[in-house]
């Protein structure tokens, strides 16, 4: 991971200053920016004066790159509380974006999530309307850096990448270096919903960070936990730490976890529970995409794992 990041950092200045583009770009900026999106689509953005983002995290990344928006989804306001400026339109939710509202804004570039089914269905109508659009995914630091780098190449703001990309990456490298050689703690990562709870590995950002910090996630060794959360299997592994992320209403999710697991005597006997190493992770760093706060996410977990 660190080798890959050093390579990205070394290439960044040349890419932005000489070509004004990311590693995926195929054409010089004067002819528009061309790249391949997360769904494998070839995309060319000729203009980005009127941009709409259908995901709050990506709206923030575009703004961190020095860009402005004419419309975005409600999560940008309600969850991220972004200062969007006057005149930016709310065009619905991430799962129910209002396509008519998008068209009414006459965008020249639309940013979408590759992981939301409702947004996948917008590819055809946006293509038919001749509106440039691209799908993105951000489950890791590398995906965030790649997106930010691409957006900065569009806006011409190499300084924004330095502040919100390169410096964040340096912070993370320092955190990861500080834990090298230390005994690897065993962990269990849970994602709680109002309707239940699941074990997770490195298929979400908290799992990626735990892996980068050298943790031994028991779900990697006991894959049956990913299908059915067995308290018996958890007791057998007895992890050093249990981390929980929540989706939806946090209190309802934690209530469901308590009803399903925490009332059982075996749960109370786990070392992590008895010794206070059962941790509910804050949503702003481990559920919502942290973007320029990725470094804070790494430092938060490192402080707990290696006090």
mmCIF file of C-alpha atoms in Angstrom:
data_model
loop_
_atom_site.group_PDB
_atom_site.id
_atom_site.type_symbol
_atom_site.label_atom_id
_atom_site.label_comp_id
_atom_site.label_asym_id
_atom_site.label_seq_id
_atom_site.Cartn_x
_atom_site.Cartn_y
_atom_site.Cartn_z
ATOM 1 C CA UNK A 1 0.000 0.000 0.000
ATOM 2 C CA UNK A 2 2.734 2.460 0.997
ATOM 3 C CA UNK A 3 4.734 1.683 -2.130
ATOM 4 C CA UNK A 4 1.677 2.369 -4.248
ATOM 5 C CA UNK A 5 1.029 5.646 -2.455
ATOM 6 C CA UNK A 6 4.631 6.835 -2.867
ATOM 7 C CA UNK A 7 4.348 6.127 -6.584
ATOM 8 C CA UNK A 8 1.120 8.141 -6.802
ATOM 9 C CA UNK A 9 2.650 11.027 -4.920
ATOM 10 C CA UNK A 10 5.739 11.096 -7.136
ATOM 11 C CA UNK A 11 3.701 11.135 -10.301
ATOM 12 C CA UNK A 12 1.119 13.678 -9.174
ATOM 13 C CA UNK A 13 3.052 16.868 -9.883
ATOM 14 C CA UNK A 14 3.930 15.800 -13.402
ATOM 15 C CA UNK A 15 0.413 14.632 -14.131
ATOM 16 C CA UNK A 16 -1.238 17.836 -12.958
ATOM 17 C CA UNK A 17 1.295 20.332 -14.257
ATOM 18 C CA UNK A 18 2.120 18.748 -17.598
ATOM 19 C CA UNK A 19 -1.100 17.054 -18.578
ATOM 20 C CA UNK A 20 -3.659 18.426 -16.149
ATOM 21 C CA UNK A 21 -5.130 14.979 -15.743
ATOM 22 C CA UNK A 22 -5.145 11.756 -13.729
ATOM 23 C CA UNK A 23 -3.470 8.474 -14.518
ATOM 24 C CA UNK A 24 -6.572 7.407 -16.436
ATOM 25 C CA UNK A 25 -6.756 10.400 -18.742
ATOM 26 C CA UNK A 26 -6.425 9.883 -22.461
ATOM 27 C CA UNK A 27 -6.673 13.410 -23.899
ATOM 28 C CA UNK A 28 -5.131 16.767 -22.980
ATOM 29 C CA UNK A 29 -7.343 19.109 -20.982
ATOM 30 C CA UNK A 30 -7.700 21.530 -23.881
ATOM 31 C CA UNK A 31 -9.777 18.902 -25.690
ATOM 32 C CA UNK A 32 -11.733 17.949 -22.594
ATOM 33 C CA UNK A 33 -10.884 15.391 -19.947
ATOM 34 C CA UNK A 34 -11.303 11.725 -20.869
ATOM 35 C CA UNK A 35 -11.174 8.830 -18.423
ATOM 36 C CA UNK A 36 -12.698 5.464 -17.555
ATOM 37 C CA UNK A 37 -15.211 5.533 -14.704
ATOM 38 C CA UNK A 38 -15.858 2.935 -11.976
ATOM 39 C CA UNK A 39 -18.311 1.068 -14.202
ATOM 40 C CA UNK A 40 -15.805 0.800 -17.050
ATOM 41 C CA UNK A 41 -17.485 3.488 -19.149
ATOM 42 C CA UNK A 42 -15.374 5.747 -21.374
ATOM 43 C CA UNK A 43 -16.229 9.321 -20.369
ATOM 44 C CA UNK A 44 -15.254 12.688 -21.838
ATOM 45 C CA UNK A 45 -16.083 15.879 -19.947
ATOM 46 C CA UNK A 46 -15.778 18.867 -22.241
ATOM 47 C CA UNK A 47 -17.147 21.394 -19.741
ATOM 48 C CA UNK A 48 -17.808 21.451 -15.998
ATOM 49 C CA UNK A 49 -19.426 24.831 -15.473
ATOM 50 C CA UNK A 50 -22.728 23.303 -14.345
ATOM 51 C CA UNK A 51 -22.147 20.200 -12.246
ATOM 52 C CA UNK A 52 -24.710 18.047 -10.442
ATOM 53 C CA UNK A 53 -23.699 15.390 -7.905
ATOM 54 C CA UNK A 54 -26.117 12.649 -6.899
ATOM 55 C CA UNK A 55 -24.114 11.714 -3.801
ATOM 56 C CA UNK A 56 -23.137 13.998 -0.927
ATOM 57 C CA UNK A 57 -19.645 12.543 -0.513
ATOM 58 C CA UNK A 58 -18.844 13.096 -4.175
ATOM 59 C CA UNK A 59 -20.314 16.595 -3.995
ATOM 60 C CA UNK A 60 -17.855 17.343 -1.206
ATOM 61 C CA UNK A 61 -14.937 15.869 -3.165
ATOM 62 C CA UNK A 62 -15.826 18.044 -6.159
ATOM 63 C CA UNK A 63 -15.898 21.105 -3.902
ATOM 64 C CA UNK A 64 -12.575 20.123 -2.285
ATOM 65 C CA UNK A 65 -11.144 20.141 -5.813
ATOM 66 C CA UNK A 66 -12.234 23.756 -6.201
ATOM 67 C CA UNK A 67 -15.394 23.012 -8.159
ATOM 68 C CA UNK A 68 -18.886 24.464 -7.744
ATOM 69 C CA UNK A 69 -22.303 22.810 -7.990
ATOM 70 C CA UNK A 70 -25.709 23.727 -9.335
ATOM 71 C CA UNK A 71 -27.461 20.749 -7.706
ATOM 72 C CA UNK A 72 -26.949 17.828 -5.350
ATOM 73 C CA UNK A 73 -28.841 15.345 -3.177
ATOM 74 C CA UNK A 74 -30.275 15.946 0.271
ATOM 75 C CA UNK A 75 -27.555 13.962 2.090
ATOM 76 C CA UNK A 76 -25.057 16.696 1.214
ATOM 77 C CA UNK A 77 -27.142 19.054 3.330
ATOM 78 C CA UNK A 78 -28.657 16.826 6.018
ATOM 79 C CA UNK A 79 -25.758 14.452 6.710
ATOM 80 C CA UNK A 80 -22.623 16.291 5.610
ATOM 81 C CA UNK A 81 -23.978 19.786 6.256
ATOM 82 C CA UNK A 82 -21.986 21.188 3.349
ATOM 83 C CA UNK A 83 -21.906 24.926 2.776
ATOM 84 C CA UNK A 84 -23.179 24.748 -0.795
ATOM 85 C CA UNK A 85 -23.717 28.436 -1.369
ATOM 86 C CA UNK A 86 -26.806 30.173 -2.709
ATOM 87 C CA UNK A 87 -28.772 28.743 -5.584
ATOM 88 C CA UNK A 88 -27.675 25.106 -5.319
ATOM 89 C CA UNK A 89 -30.764 22.959 -5.839
ATOM 90 C CA UNK A 90 -31.792 19.894 -3.832
ATOM 91 C CA UNK A 91 -32.591 17.270 -6.474
ATOM 92 C CA UNK A 92 -33.862 14.485 -4.181
ATOM 93 C CA UNK A 93 -32.216 11.634 -2.288
ATOM 94 C CA UNK A 94 -29.403 9.324 -3.327
ATOM 95 C CA UNK A 95 -31.876 6.461 -3.810
ATOM 96 C CA UNK A 96 -34.608 8.599 -5.370
ATOM 97 C CA UNK A 97 -32.991 11.379 -7.377
ATOM 98 C CA UNK A 98 -35.390 13.555 -9.356
ATOM 99 C CA UNK A 99 -34.276 13.219 -12.966
ATOM 100 C CA UNK A 100 -36.578 16.007 -14.135
ATOM 101 C CA UNK A 101 -34.972 18.336 -11.604
ATOM 102 C CA UNK A 102 -31.541 17.297 -12.877
ATOM 103 C CA UNK A 103 -32.515 18.026 -16.485
ATOM 104 C CA UNK A 104 -34.004 21.382 -15.470
ATOM 105 C CA UNK A 105 -30.585 22.480 -14.207
ATOM 106 C CA UNK A 106 -29.077 21.894 -17.664
ATOM 107 C CA UNK A 107 -25.898 20.268 -16.319
ATOM 108 C CA UNK A 108 -22.815 19.674 -18.417
ATOM 109 C CA UNK A 109 -21.478 17.027 -16.014
ATOM 110 C CA UNK A 110 -23.305 14.690 -13.591
ATOM 111 C CA UNK A 111 -21.500 12.722 -10.869
ATOM 112 C CA UNK A 112 -23.121 9.425 -9.785
ATOM 113 C CA UNK A 113 -22.507 6.516 -7.402
ATOM 114 C CA UNK A 114 -21.606 3.132 -8.869
ATOM 115 C CA UNK A 115 -23.127 1.358 -5.849
ATOM 116 C CA UNK A 116 -26.706 2.674 -5.951
ATOM 117 C CA UNK A 117 -29.153 0.810 -8.175
ATOM 118 C CA UNK A 118 -31.436 3.796 -8.760
ATOM 119 C CA UNK A 119 -28.501 5.783 -10.094
ATOM 120 C CA UNK A 120 -27.373 2.959 -12.383
ATOM 121 C CA UNK A 121 -30.713 3.308 -14.167
ATOM 122 C CA UNK A 122 -29.936 6.927 -15.046
ATOM 123 C CA UNK A 123 -27.136 6.011 -17.445
ATOM 124 C CA UNK A 124 -29.451 5.535 -20.435
ATOM 125 C CA UNK A 125 -31.532 8.738 -20.095
ATOM 126 C CA UNK A 126 -28.441 10.860 -19.410
ATOM 127 C CA UNK A 127 -26.710 9.328 -22.434
ATOM 128 C CA UNK A 128 -29.755 9.958 -24.630
ATOM 129 C CA UNK A 129 -29.822 13.572 -23.452
ATOM 130 C CA UNK A 130 -26.155 13.975 -24.379
ATOM 131 C CA UNK A 131 -25.139 14.883 -20.814
ATOM 132 C CA UNK A 132 -21.629 13.842 -19.752
ATOM 133 C CA UNK A 133 -21.776 11.726 -16.615
ATOM 134 C CA UNK A 134 -19.581 9.311 -14.680
ATOM 135 C CA UNK A 135 -19.916 6.719 -11.936
ATOM 136 C CA UNK A 136 -17.544 6.641 -8.970
ATOM 137 C CA UNK A 137 -16.863 4.456 -5.960
ATOM 138 C CA UNK A 138 -15.034 5.398 -2.745
ATOM 139 C CA UNK A 139 -14.470 2.467 -0.404
ATOM 140 C CA UNK A 140 -10.764 3.092 0.113
ATOM 141 C CA UNK A 141 -8.245 5.888 0.380
ATOM 142 C CA UNK A 142 -6.894 5.051 -3.080
ATOM 143 C CA UNK A 143 -10.336 5.517 -4.634
ATOM 144 C CA UNK A 144 -10.742 8.871 -2.888
ATOM 145 C CA UNK A 145 -7.311 10.048 -4.028
ATOM 146 C CA UNK A 146 -7.994 8.921 -7.603
ATOM 147 C CA UNK A 147 -11.312 10.799 -7.686
ATOM 148 C CA UNK A 148 -9.840 13.939 -6.144
ATOM 149 C CA UNK A 149 -6.901 13.819 -8.544
ATOM 150 C CA UNK A 150 -9.253 13.556 -11.508
ATOM 151 C CA UNK A 151 -11.439 16.411 -10.282
ATOM 152 C CA UNK A 152 -8.397 18.596 -9.599
ATOM 153 C CA UNK A 153 -7.209 17.969 -13.151
ATOM 154 C CA UNK A 154 -10.545 19.324 -14.388
ATOM 155 C CA UNK A 155 -10.442 22.431 -12.204
ATOM 156 C CA UNK A 156 -6.704 22.985 -12.619
ATOM 157 C CA UNK A 157 -6.273 23.189 -8.839
ATOM 158 C CA UNK A 158 -3.075 21.274 -8.044
ATOM 159 C CA UNK A 159 -3.001 23.153 -4.733
ATOM 160 C CA UNK A 160 -6.275 21.496 -3.716
ATOM 161 C CA UNK A 161 -4.824 18.059 -4.318
ATOM 162 C CA UNK A 162 -1.777 18.953 -2.258
ATOM 163 C CA UNK A 163 -3.933 20.085 0.683
ATOM 164 C CA UNK A 164 -6.739 17.539 0.590
ATOM 165 C CA UNK A 165 -4.948 14.598 -1.024
ATOM 166 C CA UNK A 166 -1.168 14.514 -0.658
ATOM 167 C CA UNK A 167 -1.097 15.887 2.886
ATOM 168 C CA UNK A 168 -3.833 13.466 3.986
ATOM 169 C CA UNK A 169 -1.869 10.605 2.450
ATOM 170 C CA UNK A 170 1.285 11.678 4.296
ATOM 171 C CA UNK A 171 -0.626 11.746 7.591
ATOM 172 C CA UNK A 172 -1.860 8.198 6.982
ATOM 173 C CA UNK A 173 1.605 6.938 6.065
ATOM 174 C CA UNK A 174 2.907 8.312 9.355
ATOM 175 C CA UNK A 175 0.123 6.588 11.303
ATOM 176 C CA UNK A 176 0.668 3.251 9.533
ATOM 177 C CA UNK A 177 4.452 3.497 10.008
ATOM 178 C CA UNK A 178 3.984 4.131 13.724
ATOM 179 C CA UNK A 179 2.295 0.737 14.257
ATOM 180 C CA UNK A 180 4.651 -1.373 12.154
ATOM 181 C CA UNK A 181 6.180 -4.284 14.044
ATOM 182 C CA UNK A 182 3.660 -4.197 16.878
ATOM 183 C CA UNK A 183 1.676 -7.359 17.772
ATOM 184 C CA UNK A 184 -1.414 -7.637 15.572
ATOM 185 C CA UNK A 185 -4.635 -7.406 17.612
ATOM 186 C CA UNK A 186 -7.562 -9.626 16.670
ATOM 187 C CA UNK A 187 -10.745 -7.735 15.839
ATOM 188 C CA UNK A 188 -14.380 -8.306 14.969
ATOM 189 C CA UNK A 189 -16.014 -5.636 12.822
ATOM 190 C CA UNK A 190 -19.815 -5.484 12.913
ATOM 191 C CA UNK A 191 -22.262 -3.385 10.924
ATOM 192 C CA UNK A 192 -25.536 -2.908 12.772
ATOM 193 C CA UNK A 193 -28.889 -2.112 11.162
ATOM 194 C CA UNK A 194 -32.316 -1.644 12.696
ATOM 195 C CA UNK A 195 -33.145 -5.074 11.273
ATOM 196 C CA UNK A 196 -30.031 -6.963 12.310
ATOM 197 C CA UNK A 197 -26.240 -7.119 12.347
ATOM 198 C CA UNK A 198 -23.524 -8.502 10.047
ATOM 199 C CA UNK A 199 -19.808 -9.155 10.307
ATOM 200 C CA UNK A 200 -17.682 -7.208 7.831
ATOM 201 C CA UNK A 201 -14.174 -7.492 6.405
ATOM 202 C CA UNK A 202 -12.325 -5.074 4.134
ATOM 203 C CA UNK A 203 -15.345 -4.512 1.900
ATOM 204 C CA UNK A 204 -16.030 -1.239 3.707
ATOM 205 C CA UNK A 205 -13.823 1.620 4.811
ATOM 206 C CA UNK A 206 -13.522 0.632 8.497
ATOM 207 C CA UNK A 207 -12.421 -2.839 7.430
ATOM 208 C CA UNK A 208 -9.866 -1.402 5.006
ATOM 209 C CA UNK A 209 -8.361 0.788 7.735
ATOM 210 C CA UNK A 210 -8.218 -2.079 10.239
ATOM 211 C CA UNK A 211 -6.386 -4.179 7.661
ATOM 212 C CA UNK A 212 -3.939 -1.376 6.869
ATOM 213 C CA UNK A 213 -3.231 -1.048 10.587
ATOM 214 C CA UNK A 214 -2.206 -4.690 10.772
ATOM 215 C CA UNK A 215 -5.276 -6.143 12.474
ATOM 216 C CA UNK A 216 -6.327 -9.775 12.271
ATOM 217 C CA UNK A 217 -10.047 -9.616 11.443
ATOM 218 C CA UNK A 218 -11.553 -12.924 12.581
ATOM 219 C CA UNK A 219 -14.159 -12.777 9.778
ATOM 220 C CA UNK A 220 -11.309 -13.240 7.279
ATOM 221 C CA UNK A 221 -10.466 -16.569 8.935
ATOM 222 C CA UNK A 222 -14.045 -17.588 9.728
ATOM 223 C CA UNK A 223 -15.929 -16.647 6.539
ATOM 224 C CA UNK A 224 -19.101 -18.312 7.827
ATOM 225 C CA UNK A 225 -19.511 -15.244 10.061
ATOM 226 C CA UNK A 226 -20.201 -13.199 6.922
ATOM 227 C CA UNK A 227 -23.230 -15.336 6.145
ATOM 228 C CA UNK A 228 -24.570 -15.887 9.659
ATOM 229 C CA UNK A 229 -23.311 -14.165 12.786
ATOM 230 C CA UNK A 230 -22.627 -17.062 15.149
ATOM 231 C CA UNK A 231 -22.018 -16.107 18.775
ATOM 232 C CA UNK A 232 -20.457 -19.520 19.284
ATOM 233 C CA UNK A 233 -17.833 -18.794 16.605
ATOM 234 C CA UNK A 234 -17.161 -15.331 18.078
ATOM 235 C CA UNK A 235 -16.673 -16.811 21.558
ATOM 236 C CA UNK A 236 -14.267 -19.408 20.130
ATOM 237 C CA UNK A 237 -12.136 -16.652 18.567
ATOM 238 C CA UNK A 238 -12.578 -14.198 21.484
ATOM 239 C CA UNK A 239 -11.240 -11.114 19.627
ATOM 240 C CA UNK A 240 -9.212 -8.426 21.400
ATOM 241 C CA UNK A 241 -11.489 -5.677 20.026
ATOM 242 C CA UNK A 242 -15.062 -5.462 18.744
ATOM 243 C CA UNK A 243 -15.875 -2.474 16.526
ATOM 244 C CA UNK A 244 -19.381 -1.503 15.408
ATOM 245 C CA UNK A 245 -20.513 0.786 12.601
ATOM 246 C CA UNK A 246 -24.192 1.660 12.203
ATOM 247 C CA UNK A 247 -26.466 2.296 9.243
ATOM 248 C CA UNK A 248 -29.668 4.317 9.337
ATOM 249 C CA UNK A 249 -30.955 5.372 12.736
ATOM 250 C CA UNK A 250 -28.020 4.711 15.074
ATOM 251 C CA UNK A 251 -30.075 4.126 18.216
ATOM 252 C CA UNK A 252 -32.391 1.643 16.488
ATOM 253 C CA UNK A 253 -29.353 -0.181 15.090
ATOM 254 C CA UNK A 254 -27.725 -0.410 18.522
ATOM 255 C CA UNK A 255 -31.020 -1.541 20.071
ATOM 256 C CA UNK A 256 -31.225 -4.336 17.503
ATOM 257 C CA UNK A 257 -27.645 -5.367 18.274
ATOM 258 C CA UNK A 258 -28.427 -5.460 21.973
ATOM 259 C CA UNK A 259 -31.547 -7.540 21.432
ATOM 260 C CA UNK A 260 -29.771 -10.015 19.151
ATOM 261 C CA UNK A 261 -26.419 -10.381 20.863
ATOM 262 C CA UNK A 262 -25.657 -8.351 23.960
ATOM 263 C CA UNK A 263 -28.299 -9.832 26.246
ATOM 264 C CA UNK A 264 -26.734 -13.291 25.941
ATOM 265 C CA UNK A 265 -24.382 -14.356 28.757
ATOM 266 C CA UNK A 266 -21.772 -15.586 26.268
ATOM 267 C CA UNK A 267 -21.493 -12.081 24.806
ATOM 268 C CA UNK A 268 -20.905 -10.590 28.236
ATOM 269 C CA UNK A 269 -18.097 -13.109 28.737
ATOM 270 C CA UNK A 270 -16.101 -11.916 25.719
ATOM 271 C CA UNK A 271 -12.733 -10.379 26.613
ATOM 272 C CA UNK A 272 -13.375 -7.275 24.504
ATOM 273 C CA UNK A 273 -16.659 -6.629 26.298
ATOM 274 C CA UNK A 274 -15.330 -7.303 29.815
ATOM 275 C CA UNK A 275 -12.239 -5.128 29.316
ATOM 276 C CA UNK A 276 -13.970 -2.187 27.624
ATOM 277 C CA UNK A 277 -12.701 -2.809 24.103
ATOM 278 C CA UNK A 278 -16.170 -2.833 22.536
ATOM 279 C CA UNK A 279 -16.305 0.385 20.493
ATOM 280 C CA UNK A 280 -19.105 2.016 18.474
ATOM 281 C CA UNK A 281 -17.336 3.999 15.749
ATOM 282 C CA UNK A 282 -18.479 7.548 14.876
ATOM 283 C CA UNK A 283 -20.466 7.786 11.672
ATOM 284 C CA UNK A 284 -18.688 10.856 10.355
ATOM 285 C CA UNK A 285 -15.383 8.959 10.173
ATOM 286 C CA UNK A 286 -16.452 5.374 9.487
ATOM 287 C CA UNK A 287 -19.840 5.339 7.756
ATOM 288 C CA UNK A 288 -19.923 8.474 5.659
ATOM 289 C CA UNK A 289 -16.949 8.703 3.316
ATOM 290 C CA UNK A 290 -14.329 10.683 5.267
ATOM 291 C CA UNK A 291 -12.741 12.319 2.193
ATOM 292 C CA UNK A 292 -10.243 14.906 3.494
ATOM 293 C CA UNK A 293 -10.637 13.345 6.977
ATOM 294 C CA UNK A 294 -9.275 9.913 6.009
ATOM 295 C CA UNK A 295 -6.201 10.668 8.116
ATOM 296 C CA UNK A 296 -8.385 11.296 11.153
ATOM 297 C CA UNK A 297 -10.071 7.924 10.627
ATOM 298 C CA UNK A 298 -6.728 6.106 10.636
ATOM 299 C CA UNK A 299 -5.480 8.036 13.688
ATOM 300 C CA UNK A 300 -8.728 7.368 15.585
ATOM 301 C CA UNK A 301 -8.422 3.602 15.230
ATOM 302 C CA UNK A 302 -4.652 3.545 15.743
ATOM 303 C CA UNK A 303 -5.052 5.329 19.096
ATOM 304 C CA UNK A 304 -7.505 2.642 20.238
ATOM 305 C CA UNK A 305 -5.617 -0.356 18.878
ATOM 306 C CA UNK A 306 -2.130 0.719 19.946
ATOM 307 C CA UNK A 307 -2.516 3.037 22.943
#
